[in-house]
Amino acid sequence: MKWRKLLSFQRWAHVFKRLPRLLRAPQIPLGEKLLFVIPALLYWVLPDVMPFMPVDDIGVTLILMNWFVSRAERKYPVIAEKTTS
């Protein structure tokens, strides 16, 4: 992903708007949702596992959010269309 797009306010507004809808969508299997939830929770609970990583908890969560929304919209385009309306 390009830096300009990653730093875009419009992109992050899109991510924050879509994430709850995608996590509640029954068409996305639980295993797919856990690919976002488990790493985020583990990093928040166990930050000392990677003490030399200069990324804060919220940074890791934002990166995971962006990755999950992009992946879910590519893998399940029908759901992405429903959430836009």
Tab-separated table of C-alpha atoms in Angstrom:
chain	number	residue	atom	x	y	z
A	1	MET	CA	0.000	0.000	0.000
A	2	LYS	CA	1.298	3.422	-0.820
A	3	TRP	CA	2.282	5.758	2.016
A	4	ARG	CA	0.049	8.543	0.795
A	5	LYS	CA	-2.982	6.278	0.903
A	6	LEU	CA	-1.952	4.855	4.276
A	7	LEU	CA	-1.673	8.349	5.760
A	8	SER	CA	-4.947	9.537	4.224
A	9	PHE	CA	-7.709	10.681	6.563
A	10	GLN	CA	-10.264	9.404	4.064
A	11	ARG	CA	-8.744	5.899	4.170
A	12	TRP	CA	-8.828	5.770	7.966
A	13	ALA	CA	-12.407	7.044	8.045
A	14	HIS	CA	-13.247	4.185	5.674
A	15	VAL	CA	-11.467	1.645	7.905
A	16	PHE	CA	-13.175	2.844	11.096
A	17	LYS	CA	-16.569	2.864	9.372
A	18	ARG	CA	-16.259	-0.613	7.866
A	19	LEU	CA	-14.504	-2.549	10.629
A	20	PRO	CA	-17.512	-2.971	12.973
A	21	ARG	CA	-19.772	-3.946	10.080
A	22	LEU	CA	-17.304	-6.508	8.786
A	23	LEU	CA	-16.800	-7.986	12.248
A	24	ARG	CA	-20.576	-8.378	12.645
A	25	ALA	CA	-21.187	-9.731	9.129
A	26	PRO	CA	-22.449	-13.322	9.330
A	27	GLN	CA	-21.034	-14.095	5.861
A	28	ILE	CA	-17.455	-13.767	7.113
A	29	PRO	CA	-16.391	-16.930	8.966
A	30	LEU	CA	-15.324	-16.666	12.588
A	31	GLY	CA	-11.817	-17.830	11.700
A	32	GLU	CA	-11.358	-14.828	9.406
A	33	LYS	CA	-12.473	-12.450	12.145
A	34	LEU	CA	-10.139	-14.064	14.643
A	35	LEU	CA	-7.212	-13.291	12.301
A	36	PHE	CA	-7.722	-9.665	13.336
A	37	VAL	CA	-8.946	-9.994	16.909
A	38	ILE	CA	-6.435	-12.473	18.350
A	39	PRO	CA	-3.202	-10.735	17.233
A	40	ALA	CA	-4.540	-7.355	18.374
A	41	LEU	CA	-5.560	-8.669	21.783
A	42	LEU	CA	-2.310	-10.575	22.214
A	43	TYR	CA	-0.260	-7.498	21.414
A	44	TRP	CA	-2.263	-5.422	23.895
A	45	VAL	CA	-1.943	-8.050	26.630
A	46	LEU	CA	1.620	-9.219	25.952
A	47	PRO	CA	3.551	-6.170	24.710
A	48	ASP	CA	6.769	-7.401	26.308
A	49	VAL	CA	6.981	-10.351	23.908
A	50	MET	CA	8.608	-8.027	21.361
A	51	PRO	CA	10.280	-5.360	23.517
A	52	PHE	CA	12.554	-4.060	20.761
A	53	MET	CA	9.740	-3.316	18.342
A	54	PRO	CA	9.317	0.486	18.285
A	55	VAL	CA	5.587	0.405	17.539
A	56	ASP	CA	2.996	1.297	20.128
A	57	ASP	CA	-0.057	-0.870	20.846
A	58	ILE	CA	-2.385	1.468	18.996
A	59	GLY	CA	-0.059	1.441	15.973
A	60	VAL	CA	-0.177	-2.341	15.759
A	61	THR	CA	-3.959	-2.272	16.148
A	62	LEU	CA	-4.327	0.323	13.374
A	63	ILE	CA	-2.115	-1.710	11.042
A	64	LEU	CA	-4.160	-4.838	11.782
A	65	MET	CA	-7.425	-2.934	11.245
A	66	ASN	CA	-6.267	-1.665	7.867
A	67	TRP	CA	-5.073	-5.135	6.857
A	68	PHE	CA	-8.311	-6.832	7.957
A	69	VAL	CA	-10.613	-4.362	6.186
A	70	SER	CA	-8.584	-4.518	2.957
A	71	ARG	CA	-8.460	-8.325	3.050
A	72	ALA	CA	-12.152	-8.760	3.870
A	73	GLU	CA	-13.236	-6.364	1.121
A	74	ARG	CA	-11.092	-8.189	-1.439
A	75	LYS	CA	-12.131	-11.668	-0.321
A	76	TYR	CA	-15.843	-10.894	0.193
A	77	PRO	CA	-16.771	-8.203	-2.360
A	78	VAL	CA	-20.518	-8.755	-1.925
A	79	ILE	CA	-20.282	-7.767	1.748
A	80	ALA	CA	-18.190	-4.714	0.873
A	81	GLU	CA	-20.914	-3.555	-1.531
A	82	LYS	CA	-23.621	-4.049	1.101
A	83	THR	CA	-21.756	-2.031	3.709
A	84	THR	CA	-21.340	0.954	1.393
A	85	SER	CA	-25.067	1.510	1.085
